[in-house]
Amino acid sequence: MCDVESLVKASHEAKLRAYCPYSKFQVGAAVLTEDGKVFTGCNVENVSYSLTICAERSALVKAVSEGHTRFKAIAVASNMPDTYIRPCGACRQFLLEFGKDYDVYMTKPDHTFIKSSPVELMPHGFTPLDLMSYEKPGN
Ligand SMILES: O=c1ccn([C@H]2C[C@H](O)[C@@H](CO)O2)c(=O)[nH]1
Ligand SMILES: [Zn+2]
């Protein structure tokens, strides 16, 4: 099993692998699956700026592509001094896809953190349930 401190540490290690030649802003993420596995990710920038992928989505895509969709927690880290990193809007939507209530740890470089959740970060968000309850018109 993985405690919060280890997950936070894994996110800070992952940020060192950030590919961020344009912003120089390193971000790392570490997601803990319900069965105790940890997947890490970093931001991967692109010369065509809008193609950049954030660390949170990079970690989640790694986990999902390895067969994991149930999460206990995700920790996010950056190299921004004295500031808790906060996921962008796209990542908030992505986090909400996999549940409303798992733990989101937004950390500072000193490994302190604020704990939140997908629904707290994305109130009134559009969720998989919305689409499931939609009756598709027949043809
Ligand atoms: O929570 C965040 C915020 C920003 N970034 C990345 C995207 C881009 O590479 C750089 C600057 O926005 O930081 C993340 O990966 N996660
Ligand atoms: Zn993002």
Short mmCIF file of N, CA, C and O and ligand atoms in Angstrom, two decimals:
data_model
loop_
_atom_site.label_atom_id
_atom_site.label_comp_id
_atom_site.label_asym_id
_atom_site.label_seq_id
_atom_site.Cartn_x
_atom_site.Cartn_y
_atom_site.Cartn_z
N MET A 1 0.85 -1.21 0.00
CA MET A 1 0.00 0.00 0.00
C MET A 1 0.88 1.25 0.00
O MET A 1 2.06 1.17 0.31
N CYS A 2 0.30 2.37 -0.31
CA CYS A 2 1.07 3.59 -0.49
C CYS A 2 0.47 4.68 0.40
O CYS A 2 -0.71 4.96 0.32
N ASP A 3 1.27 5.26 1.28
CA ASP A 3 0.73 6.34 2.12
C ASP A 3 0.82 7.68 1.37
O ASP A 3 1.42 7.77 0.30
N VAL A 4 0.20 8.68 1.96
CA VAL A 4 0.12 9.98 1.29
C VAL A 4 1.51 10.55 1.02
O VAL A 4 1.79 11.07 -0.07
N GLU A 5 2.39 10.42 2.02
CA GLU A 5 3.75 10.99 1.87
C GLU A 5 4.47 10.35 0.69
O GLU A 5 5.16 11.03 -0.07
N SER A 6 4.32 9.03 0.53
CA SER A 6 4.99 8.33 -0.59
C SER A 6 4.40 8.77 -1.92
O SER A 6 5.13 8.90 -2.92
N LEU A 7 3.09 8.97 -1.95
CA LEU A 7 2.45 9.39 -3.21
C LEU A 7 2.92 10.80 -3.58
O LEU A 7 3.23 11.09 -4.74
N VAL A 8 3.00 11.67 -2.58
CA VAL A 8 3.49 13.04 -2.80
C VAL A 8 4.94 12.99 -3.30
O VAL A 8 5.31 13.67 -4.27
N LYS A 9 5.74 12.15 -2.67
CA LYS A 9 7.15 12.02 -3.08
C LYS A 9 7.23 11.55 -4.53
O LYS A 9 8.02 12.07 -5.32
N ALA A 10 6.39 10.58 -4.89
CA ALA A 10 6.40 10.06 -6.27
C ALA A 10 6.03 11.16 -7.27
O ALA A 10 6.59 11.22 -8.38
N SER A 11 5.11 12.05 -6.88
CA SER A 11 4.73 13.14 -7.80
C SER A 11 5.89 14.12 -7.98
O SER A 11 6.12 14.63 -9.08
N HIS A 12 6.65 14.34 -6.90
CA HIS A 12 7.81 15.25 -7.01
C HIS A 12 8.94 14.62 -7.82
O HIS A 12 9.65 15.32 -8.56
N GLU A 13 9.09 13.30 -7.73
CA GLU A 13 10.10 12.63 -8.57
C GLU A 13 9.68 12.70 -10.03
O GLU A 13 10.51 12.92 -10.91
N ALA A 14 8.39 12.53 -10.27
CA ALA A 14 7.89 12.55 -11.66
C ALA A 14 8.07 13.92 -12.30
O ALA A 14 8.32 14.01 -13.51
N LYS A 15 7.97 14.97 -11.51
CA LYS A 15 8.10 16.32 -12.09
C LYS A 15 9.50 16.52 -12.67
O LYS A 15 9.67 17.31 -13.61
N LEU A 16 10.48 15.81 -12.16
CA LEU A 16 11.85 15.95 -12.67
C LEU A 16 11.98 15.41 -14.10
O LEU A 16 12.93 15.71 -14.80
N ARG A 17 10.99 14.62 -14.51
CA ARG A 17 11.00 14.08 -15.87
C ARG A 17 10.15 14.92 -16.82
O ARG A 17 9.93 14.54 -17.98
N ALA A 18 9.65 16.07 -16.34
CA ALA A 18 8.82 16.93 -17.20
C ALA A 18 9.57 17.30 -18.48
O ALA A 18 10.78 17.60 -18.43
N TYR A 19 8.84 17.28 -19.58
CA TYR A 19 9.39 17.77 -20.85
C TYR A 19 8.75 19.13 -21.08
O TYR A 19 7.60 19.23 -21.52
N CYS A 20 9.45 20.18 -20.67
CA CYS A 20 8.84 21.52 -20.67
C CYS A 20 9.83 22.57 -21.17
O CYS A 20 10.11 23.54 -20.45
N PRO A 21 10.36 22.39 -22.40
CA PRO A 21 11.36 23.34 -22.89
C PRO A 21 10.81 24.74 -23.11
O PRO A 21 11.58 25.70 -23.15
N TYR A 22 9.48 24.88 -23.22
CA TYR A 22 8.89 26.20 -23.53
C TYR A 22 8.56 26.97 -22.27
O TYR A 22 8.95 28.13 -22.12
N SER A 23 7.85 26.33 -21.34
CA SER A 23 7.46 27.04 -20.11
C SER A 23 8.49 26.90 -19.00
O SER A 23 8.53 27.72 -18.09
N LYS A 24 9.31 25.85 -19.04
CA LYS A 24 10.23 25.52 -17.94
C LYS A 24 9.48 25.26 -16.63
O LYS A 24 10.06 25.31 -15.54
N PHE A 25 8.20 25.03 -16.75
CA PHE A 25 7.36 24.80 -15.57
C PHE A 25 7.18 23.29 -15.44
O PHE A 25 6.45 22.67 -16.22
N GLN A 26 7.87 22.71 -14.46
CA GLN A 26 7.83 21.25 -14.30
C GLN A 26 6.63 20.85 -13.44
O GLN A 26 6.44 21.40 -12.35
N VAL A 27 5.87 19.88 -13.93
CA VAL A 27 4.75 19.34 -13.16
C VAL A 27 4.83 17.82 -13.17
O VAL A 27 5.16 17.21 -14.19
N GLY A 28 4.54 17.24 -12.02
CA GLY A 28 4.49 15.79 -11.91
C GLY A 28 3.19 15.37 -11.24
O GLY A 28 2.59 16.15 -10.49
N ALA A 29 2.76 14.16 -11.50
CA ALA A 29 1.56 13.63 -10.86
C ALA A 29 1.78 12.16 -10.56
O ALA A 29 2.51 11.47 -11.28
N ALA A 30 1.16 11.68 -9.49
CA ALA A 30 1.21 10.26 -9.14
C ALA A 30 -0.19 9.85 -8.71
O ALA A 30 -0.77 10.46 -7.80
N VAL A 31 -0.73 8.86 -9.40
CA VAL A 31 -2.09 8.40 -9.10
C VAL A 31 -2.01 7.03 -8.46
O VAL A 31 -1.22 6.17 -8.86
N LEU A 32 -2.81 6.87 -7.39
CA LEU A 32 -2.87 5.60 -6.64
C LEU A 32 -4.16 4.88 -7.00
O LEU A 32 -5.26 5.43 -6.82
N THR A 33 -4.03 3.65 -7.51
CA THR A 33 -5.22 2.88 -7.88
C THR A 33 -5.82 2.23 -6.64
O THR A 33 -5.16 2.09 -5.61
N GLU A 34 -7.07 1.79 -6.77
CA GLU A 34 -7.74 1.15 -5.61
C GLU A 34 -7.02 -0.10 -5.19
O GLU A 34 -7.07 -0.48 -4.02
N ASP A 35 -6.33 -0.76 -6.12
CA ASP A 35 -5.59 -1.97 -5.72
C ASP A 35 -4.13 -1.70 -5.41
O ASP A 35 -3.29 -2.61 -5.40
N GLY A 36 -3.81 -0.43 -5.14
CA GLY A 36 -2.51 -0.11 -4.54
C GLY A 36 -1.35 0.14 -5.49
O GLY A 36 -0.21 0.22 -5.06
N LYS A 37 -1.65 0.27 -6.80
CA LYS A 37 -0.55 0.55 -7.74
C LYS A 37 -0.42 2.07 -7.95
O LYS A 37 -1.40 2.81 -7.86
N VAL A 38 0.80 2.50 -8.23
CA VAL A 38 1.05 3.93 -8.46
C VAL A 38 1.52 4.12 -9.90
O VAL A 38 2.41 3.41 -10.36
N PHE A 39 0.88 5.06 -10.58
CA PHE A 39 1.31 5.46 -11.93
C PHE A 39 1.68 6.93 -11.89
O PHE A 39 0.94 7.75 -11.33
N THR A 40 2.81 7.27 -12.48
CA THR A 40 3.24 8.66 -12.47
C THR A 40 3.15 9.25 -13.87
O THR A 40 3.12 8.53 -14.87
N GLY A 41 3.15 10.58 -13.92
CA GLY A 41 3.14 11.28 -15.21
C GLY A 41 3.77 12.65 -15.04
O GLY A 41 3.94 13.14 -13.92
N CYS A 42 4.14 13.24 -16.16
CA CYS A 42 4.69 14.60 -16.14
C CYS A 42 4.07 15.37 -17.31
O CYS A 42 3.46 14.77 -18.20
N ASN A 43 4.24 16.68 -17.28
CA ASN A 43 3.75 17.44 -18.44
C ASN A 43 4.68 17.20 -19.63
O ASN A 43 5.90 17.10 -19.48
N VAL A 44 4.07 17.10 -20.78
CA VAL A 44 4.80 16.87 -22.03
C VAL A 44 4.38 17.97 -23.00
O VAL A 44 3.25 17.95 -23.51
N GLU A 45 5.27 18.93 -23.18
CA GLU A 45 4.93 20.09 -24.03
C GLU A 45 5.21 19.78 -25.50
O GLU A 45 5.85 18.77 -25.84
N ASN A 46 4.70 20.66 -26.36
CA ASN A 46 4.89 20.49 -27.80
C ASN A 46 5.12 21.86 -28.41
O ASN A 46 4.56 22.86 -27.95
N VAL A 47 5.91 21.89 -29.47
CA VAL A 47 6.19 23.14 -30.16
C VAL A 47 4.90 23.78 -30.69
O VAL A 47 4.80 25.00 -30.79
N SER A 48 3.90 22.95 -30.98
CA SER A 48 2.56 23.45 -31.27
C SER A 48 1.85 23.49 -29.91
O SER A 48 1.27 22.51 -29.46
N TYR A 49 1.98 24.62 -29.23
CA TYR A 49 1.74 24.72 -27.78
C TYR A 49 0.47 24.03 -27.28
O TYR A 49 0.47 23.43 -26.22
N SER A 50 -0.62 24.15 -28.05
CA SER A 50 -1.90 23.65 -27.53
C SER A 50 -1.94 22.13 -27.44
O SER A 50 -2.87 21.57 -26.86
N LEU A 51 -0.97 21.46 -28.02
CA LEU A 51 -0.93 19.99 -27.93
C LEU A 51 -0.33 19.50 -26.62
O LEU A 51 -0.33 18.30 -26.33
N THR A 52 0.16 20.42 -25.82
CA THR A 52 0.76 20.07 -24.53
C THR A 52 -0.19 19.23 -23.68
O THR A 52 -1.38 19.49 -23.61
N ILE A 53 0.37 18.21 -23.04
CA ILE A 53 -0.40 17.36 -22.14
C ILE A 53 0.09 17.58 -20.71
O ILE A 53 1.30 17.55 -20.45
N CYS A 54 -0.85 17.81 -19.81
CA CYS A 54 -0.50 18.07 -18.41
C CYS A 54 -0.09 16.77 -17.69
O CYS A 54 -0.45 15.66 -18.11
N ALA A 55 0.59 16.95 -16.58
CA ALA A 55 1.06 15.82 -15.78
C ALA A 55 -0.09 14.95 -15.27
O ALA A 55 0.00 13.72 -15.26
N GLU A 56 -1.18 15.59 -14.86
CA GLU A 56 -2.31 14.83 -14.30
C GLU A 56 -2.89 13.89 -15.34
O GLU A 56 -3.15 12.71 -15.08
N ARG A 57 -3.10 14.43 -16.55
CA ARG A 57 -3.68 13.58 -17.61
C ARG A 57 -2.69 12.53 -18.07
O ARG A 57 -3.07 11.41 -18.40
N SER A 58 -1.42 12.88 -18.07
CA SER A 58 -0.40 11.91 -18.46
C SER A 58 -0.40 10.72 -17.49
O SER A 58 -0.39 9.55 -17.91
N ALA A 59 -0.50 10.98 -16.18
CA ALA A 59 -0.54 9.89 -15.19
C ALA A 59 -1.83 9.07 -15.33
O ALA A 59 -1.80 7.83 -15.30
N LEU A 60 -2.95 9.75 -15.50
CA LEU A 60 -4.23 9.03 -15.60
C LEU A 60 -4.28 8.17 -16.86
O LEU A 60 -4.76 7.03 -16.83
N VAL A 61 -3.76 8.70 -17.95
CA VAL A 61 -3.78 7.93 -19.21
C VAL A 61 -2.89 6.70 -19.09
O VAL A 61 -3.23 5.61 -19.57
N LYS A 62 -1.77 6.84 -18.40
CA LYS A 62 -0.92 5.66 -18.18
C LYS A 62 -1.67 4.60 -17.39
O LYS A 62 -1.66 3.42 -17.74
N ALA A 63 -2.35 5.01 -16.32
CA ALA A 63 -3.06 4.05 -15.47
C ALA A 63 -4.20 3.39 -16.25
O ALA A 63 -4.34 2.16 -16.24
N VAL A 64 -4.98 4.20 -16.95
CA VAL A 64 -6.15 3.65 -17.66
C VAL A 64 -5.68 2.71 -18.77
O VAL A 64 -6.25 1.63 -18.97
N SER A 65 -4.61 3.08 -19.44
CA SER A 65 -4.14 2.23 -20.54
C SER A 65 -3.50 0.94 -20.04
O SER A 65 -3.27 0.01 -20.82
N GLU A 66 -3.24 0.88 -18.74
CA GLU A 66 -2.77 -0.38 -18.13
C GLU A 66 -3.91 -1.10 -17.42
O GLU A 66 -3.69 -2.04 -16.66
N GLY A 67 -5.14 -0.63 -17.63
CA GLY A 67 -6.31 -1.37 -17.14
C GLY A 67 -6.87 -0.90 -15.80
O GLY A 67 -7.68 -1.60 -15.20
N HIS A 68 -6.47 0.29 -15.33
CA HIS A 68 -6.93 0.77 -14.02
C HIS A 68 -7.82 2.00 -14.19
O HIS A 68 -7.39 2.99 -14.78
N THR A 69 -9.04 1.93 -13.66
CA THR A 69 -9.95 3.08 -13.76
C THR A 69 -10.52 3.46 -12.39
O THR A 69 -11.37 4.36 -12.32
N ARG A 70 -10.12 2.76 -11.35
CA ARG A 70 -10.63 3.07 -10.00
C ARG A 70 -9.47 3.60 -9.15
O ARG A 70 -8.49 2.89 -8.94
N PHE A 71 -9.65 4.82 -8.69
CA PHE A 71 -8.53 5.50 -8.03
C PHE A 71 -8.87 5.89 -6.59
O PHE A 71 -10.00 6.24 -6.28
N LYS A 72 -7.82 5.85 -5.77
CA LYS A 72 -7.95 6.31 -4.38
C LYS A 72 -7.51 7.75 -4.25
O LYS A 72 -8.06 8.51 -3.45
N ALA A 73 -6.46 8.12 -5.00
CA ALA A 73 -5.87 9.44 -4.81
C ALA A 73 -4.95 9.81 -5.96
O ALA A 73 -4.45 8.93 -6.67
N ILE A 74 -4.74 11.12 -6.10
CA ILE A 74 -3.71 11.61 -7.03
C ILE A 74 -2.99 12.76 -6.35
O ILE A 74 -3.63 13.59 -5.67
N ALA A 75 -1.67 12.78 -6.48
CA ALA A 75 -0.88 13.89 -5.97
C ALA A 75 -0.29 14.64 -7.15
O ALA A 75 0.10 14.02 -8.15
N VAL A 76 -0.23 15.96 -7.04
CA VAL A 76 0.31 16.79 -8.11
C VAL A 76 1.39 17.69 -7.52
O VAL A 76 1.24 18.22 -6.41
N ALA A 77 2.49 17.82 -8.27
CA ALA A 77 3.65 18.59 -7.78
C ALA A 77 4.15 19.51 -8.88
O ALA A 77 4.02 19.20 -10.07
N SER A 78 4.76 20.63 -8.48
CA SER A 78 5.41 21.49 -9.48
C SER A 78 6.66 22.10 -8.88
O SER A 78 6.96 21.91 -7.70
N ASN A 79 7.39 22.82 -9.72
CA ASN A 79 8.60 23.49 -9.23
C ASN A 79 8.35 24.95 -8.87
O ASN A 79 9.28 25.71 -8.67
N MET A 80 7.07 25.33 -8.79
CA MET A 80 6.73 26.72 -8.45
C MET A 80 6.91 26.92 -6.95
O MET A 80 6.22 26.27 -6.15
N PRO A 81 7.83 27.81 -6.54
CA PRO A 81 8.10 27.95 -5.10
C PRO A 81 6.89 28.48 -4.33
O PRO A 81 6.15 29.33 -4.85
N ASP A 82 6.73 28.00 -3.13
CA ASP A 82 5.74 28.54 -2.18
C ASP A 82 4.29 28.53 -2.66
O ASP A 82 3.47 29.30 -2.16
N THR A 83 3.98 27.70 -3.64
CA THR A 83 2.62 27.71 -4.18
C THR A 83 2.11 26.28 -4.35
O THR A 83 2.82 25.42 -4.85
N TYR A 84 0.88 26.06 -3.93
CA TYR A 84 0.24 24.76 -4.17
C TYR A 84 -0.19 24.71 -5.63
O TYR A 84 -0.95 25.57 -6.08
N ILE A 85 0.28 23.70 -6.35
CA ILE A 85 -0.11 23.55 -7.76
C ILE A 85 -1.60 23.19 -7.83
O ILE A 85 -2.09 22.42 -7.02
N ARG A 86 -2.32 23.80 -8.76
CA ARG A 86 -3.73 23.47 -8.94
C ARG A 86 -3.97 22.98 -10.36
O ARG A 86 -3.49 23.59 -11.32
N PRO A 87 -4.72 21.89 -10.51
CA PRO A 87 -4.98 21.36 -11.86
C PRO A 87 -5.75 22.36 -12.72
O PRO A 87 -6.62 23.09 -12.22
N CYS A 88 -5.44 22.37 -14.01
CA CYS A 88 -6.16 23.25 -14.95
C CYS A 88 -7.58 22.70 -15.17
O CYS A 88 -7.93 21.61 -14.74
N GLY A 89 -8.38 23.46 -15.87
CA GLY A 89 -9.78 23.07 -16.12
C GLY A 89 -9.90 21.75 -16.86
O GLY A 89 -10.75 20.92 -16.54
N ALA A 90 -9.05 21.55 -17.86
CA ALA A 90 -9.12 20.30 -18.64
C ALA A 90 -8.83 19.11 -17.73
O ALA A 90 -9.50 18.08 -17.79
N CYS A 91 -7.85 19.25 -16.86
CA CYS A 91 -7.51 18.15 -15.95
C CYS A 91 -8.61 17.93 -14.92
O CYS A 91 -8.88 16.79 -14.52
N ARG A 92 -9.27 18.99 -14.49
CA ARG A 92 -10.38 18.83 -13.54
C ARG A 92 -11.49 17.98 -14.17
O ARG A 92 -12.07 17.09 -13.53
N GLN A 93 -11.79 18.26 -15.43
CA GLN A 93 -12.79 17.46 -16.14
C GLN A 93 -12.33 16.00 -16.25
O GLN A 93 -13.10 15.06 -16.06
N PHE A 94 -11.07 15.83 -16.53
CA PHE A 94 -10.49 14.49 -16.69
C PHE A 94 -10.52 13.71 -15.37
O PHE A 94 -10.83 12.52 -15.34
N LEU A 95 -10.23 14.41 -14.27
CA LEU A 95 -10.27 13.79 -12.95
C LEU A 95 -11.70 13.33 -12.62
O LEU A 95 -11.91 12.25 -12.08
N LEU A 96 -12.67 14.17 -12.96
CA LEU A 96 -14.07 13.90 -12.64
C LEU A 96 -14.60 12.68 -13.39
O LEU A 96 -15.55 12.03 -12.94
N GLU A 97 -14.00 12.38 -14.51
CA GLU A 97 -14.42 11.21 -15.29
C GLU A 97 -14.35 9.92 -14.46
O GLU A 97 -15.15 9.01 -14.66
N PHE A 98 -13.42 9.87 -13.53
CA PHE A 98 -13.16 8.62 -12.82
C PHE A 98 -13.68 8.62 -11.38
O PHE A 98 -13.30 7.78 -10.58
N GLY A 99 -14.55 9.57 -11.06
CA GLY A 99 -15.16 9.58 -9.74
C GLY A 99 -15.17 10.97 -9.14
O GLY A 99 -14.34 11.80 -9.45
N LYS A 100 -16.15 11.17 -8.23
CA LYS A 100 -16.33 12.50 -7.64
C LYS A 100 -15.46 12.70 -6.41
O LYS A 100 -15.09 13.82 -6.08
N ASP A 101 -15.16 11.60 -5.71
CA ASP A 101 -14.73 11.75 -4.32
C ASP A 101 -13.36 11.22 -3.93
O ASP A 101 -13.07 11.14 -2.76
N TYR A 102 -12.53 10.87 -4.89
CA TYR A 102 -11.21 10.42 -4.43
C TYR A 102 -10.34 11.64 -4.09
O TYR A 102 -10.70 12.79 -4.40
N ASP A 103 -9.20 11.36 -3.44
CA ASP A 103 -8.39 12.46 -2.90
C ASP A 103 -7.48 13.08 -3.96
O ASP A 103 -6.82 12.37 -4.71
N VAL A 104 -7.47 14.39 -4.00
CA VAL A 104 -6.56 15.13 -4.87
C VAL A 104 -5.65 15.97 -3.97
O VAL A 104 -6.13 16.85 -3.26
N TYR A 105 -4.35 15.64 -3.97
CA TYR A 105 -3.38 16.36 -3.14
C TYR A 105 -2.63 17.35 -4.01
O TYR A 105 -1.89 16.96 -4.92
N MET A 106 -2.83 18.63 -3.73
CA MET A 106 -2.13 19.69 -4.47
C MET A 106 -0.97 20.13 -3.60
O MET A 106 -1.18 20.64 -2.49
N THR A 107 0.24 19.91 -4.07
CA THR A 107 1.40 20.04 -3.19
C THR A 107 2.25 21.28 -3.51
O THR A 107 2.15 21.88 -4.58
N LYS A 108 3.12 21.60 -2.56
CA LYS A 108 4.17 22.60 -2.74
C LYS A 108 5.50 21.87 -2.80
O LYS A 108 5.60 20.73 -2.36
N PRO A 109 6.55 22.54 -3.31
CA PRO A 109 7.86 21.88 -3.37
C PRO A 109 8.37 21.36 -2.02
O PRO A 109 9.18 20.45 -1.98
N ASP A 110 7.88 21.90 -0.91
CA ASP A 110 8.31 21.36 0.39
C ASP A 110 7.50 20.13 0.83
O ASP A 110 7.61 19.70 1.98
N HIS A 111 6.66 19.61 -0.10
CA HIS A 111 5.85 18.40 0.11
C HIS A 111 4.63 18.61 1.01
O HIS A 111 3.94 17.65 1.34
N THR A 112 4.35 19.83 1.43
CA THR A 112 3.08 20.09 2.12
C THR A 112 1.98 20.10 1.05
O THR A 112 2.27 20.24 -0.15
N PHE A 113 0.74 19.94 1.49
CA PHE A 113 -0.33 19.84 0.49
C PHE A 113 -1.67 20.35 0.99
O PHE A 113 -1.89 20.48 2.21
N ILE A 114 -2.54 20.63 0.02
CA ILE A 114 -3.96 20.87 0.28
C ILE A 114 -4.68 19.64 -0.28
O ILE A 114 -4.37 19.20 -1.39
N LYS A 115 -5.64 19.11 0.48
CA LYS A 115 -6.41 17.96 0.01
C LYS A 115 -7.75 18.43 -0.54
O LYS A 115 -8.44 19.23 0.11
N SER A 116 -8.09 17.95 -1.73
CA SER A 116 -9.38 18.28 -2.31
C SER A 116 -9.97 17.02 -2.94
O SER A 116 -9.55 15.91 -2.63
N SER A 117 -10.93 17.20 -3.84
CA SER A 117 -11.53 16.06 -4.54
C SER A 117 -11.98 16.55 -5.92
O SER A 117 -12.14 17.76 -6.14
N PRO A 118 -12.22 15.62 -6.86
CA PRO A 118 -12.66 16.05 -8.19
C PRO A 118 -13.92 16.93 -8.16
O PRO A 118 -13.99 17.96 -8.83
N VAL A 119 -14.91 16.54 -7.33
CA VAL A 119 -16.16 17.32 -7.34
C VAL A 119 -15.97 18.70 -6.71
O VAL A 119 -16.60 19.68 -7.12
N GLU A 120 -15.06 18.78 -5.75
CA GLU A 120 -14.79 20.09 -5.13
C GLU A 120 -14.07 21.00 -6.12
O GLU A 120 -14.30 22.21 -6.15
N LEU A 121 -13.22 20.39 -6.95
CA LEU A 121 -12.47 21.19 -7.94
C LEU A 121 -13.32 21.53 -9.15
O LEU A 121 -13.01 22.47 -9.88
N MET A 122 -14.37 20.75 -9.37
CA MET A 122 -15.20 20.92 -10.57
C MET A 122 -16.68 20.82 -10.18
O MET A 122 -17.39 19.89 -10.56
N PRO A 123 -17.17 21.81 -9.38
CA PRO A 123 -18.57 21.73 -8.96
C PRO A 123 -19.50 21.89 -10.16
O PRO A 123 -19.16 22.59 -11.12
N HIS A 124 -20.63 21.23 -10.11
CA HIS A 124 -21.61 21.29 -11.21
C HIS A 124 -21.01 20.82 -12.53
O HIS A 124 -21.40 21.29 -13.59
N GLY A 125 -20.04 19.92 -12.45
CA GLY A 125 -19.39 19.44 -13.67
C GLY A 125 -20.26 18.48 -14.46
O GLY A 125 -21.25 17.94 -13.96
N PHE A 126 -19.88 18.27 -15.70
CA PHE A 126 -20.54 17.32 -16.59
C PHE A 126 -19.89 15.96 -16.34
O PHE A 126 -18.68 15.81 -16.48
N THR A 127 -20.70 14.98 -15.92
CA THR A 127 -20.13 13.69 -15.50
C THR A 127 -20.63 12.55 -16.37
O THR A 127 -21.63 12.70 -17.09
N PRO A 128 -19.98 11.39 -16.29
CA PRO A 128 -20.45 10.23 -17.06
C PRO A 128 -21.93 9.91 -16.78
O PRO A 128 -22.64 9.46 -17.68
N LEU A 129 -22.40 10.18 -15.55
CA LEU A 129 -23.80 9.90 -15.23
C LEU A 129 -24.76 10.71 -16.09
O LEU A 129 -25.83 10.24 -16.45
N ASP A 130 -24.37 11.94 -16.42
CA ASP A 130 -25.22 12.79 -17.25
C ASP A 130 -25.48 12.13 -18.61
O ASP A 130 -26.60 12.13 -19.12
N LEU A 131 -24.45 11.57 -19.17
CA LEU A 131 -24.58 10.95 -20.49
C LEU A 131 -25.32 9.62 -20.39
O LEU A 131 -26.10 9.26 -21.28
N MET A 132 -25.12 8.91 -19.26
CA MET A 132 -25.78 7.61 -19.10
C MET A 132 -27.29 7.77 -18.96
O MET A 132 -28.05 6.91 -19.37
N SER A 133 -27.72 8.88 -18.35
CA SER A 133 -29.16 9.06 -18.13
C SER A 133 -29.84 9.68 -19.36
O SER A 133 -31.05 9.88 -19.38
N TYR A 134 -29.06 9.97 -20.36
CA TYR A 134 -29.62 10.58 -21.58
C TYR A 134 -30.18 9.49 -22.48
O TYR A 134 -29.48 8.53 -22.82
N GLU A 135 -31.45 9.64 -22.85
CA GLU A 135 -32.04 8.65 -23.75
C GLU A 135 -31.79 9.06 -25.19
O GLU A 135 -32.32 10.06 -25.66
N LYS A 136 -30.99 8.27 -25.86
CA LYS A 136 -30.63 8.63 -27.23
C LYS A 136 -31.86 8.46 -28.14
O LYS A 136 -32.57 7.46 -28.03
N PRO A 137 -32.11 9.46 -28.99
CA PRO A 137 -33.26 9.34 -29.90
C PRO A 137 -33.07 8.15 -30.85
O PRO A 137 -31.95 7.91 -31.31
N GLY A 138 -34.14 7.41 -31.10
CA GLY A 138 -34.06 6.30 -32.04
C GLY A 138 -34.04 6.83 -33.47
O GLY A 138 -34.29 8.01 -33.71
N ASN A 139 -33.74 5.96 -34.43
CA ASN A 139 -33.82 6.45 -35.82
C ASN A 139 -34.51 5.41 -36.69
O ASN A 139 -35.04 4.43 -36.24
O1 LIG B 1 -1.78 21.50 -13.10
C1 LIG B 1 -1.04 21.71 -14.09
C2 LIG B 1 -0.78 23.01 -14.56
C3 LIG B 1 0.08 23.16 -15.62
N1 LIG B 1 0.65 22.06 -16.20
C4 LIG B 1 1.64 22.24 -17.29
C5 LIG B 1 1.13 22.51 -18.65
C6 LIG B 1 2.30 23.25 -19.27
O2 LIG B 1 3.27 22.32 -19.74
C7 LIG B 1 2.93 24.00 -18.10
C8 LIG B 1 2.56 25.47 -18.03
O3 LIG B 1 1.19 25.63 -18.08
O4 LIG B 1 2.48 23.33 -16.94
C9 LIG B 1 0.40 20.78 -15.75
O5 LIG B 1 0.96 19.81 -16.24
N2 LIG B 1 -0.47 20.66 -14.73
ZN ZN B 2 -4.08 20.32 -16.88
#
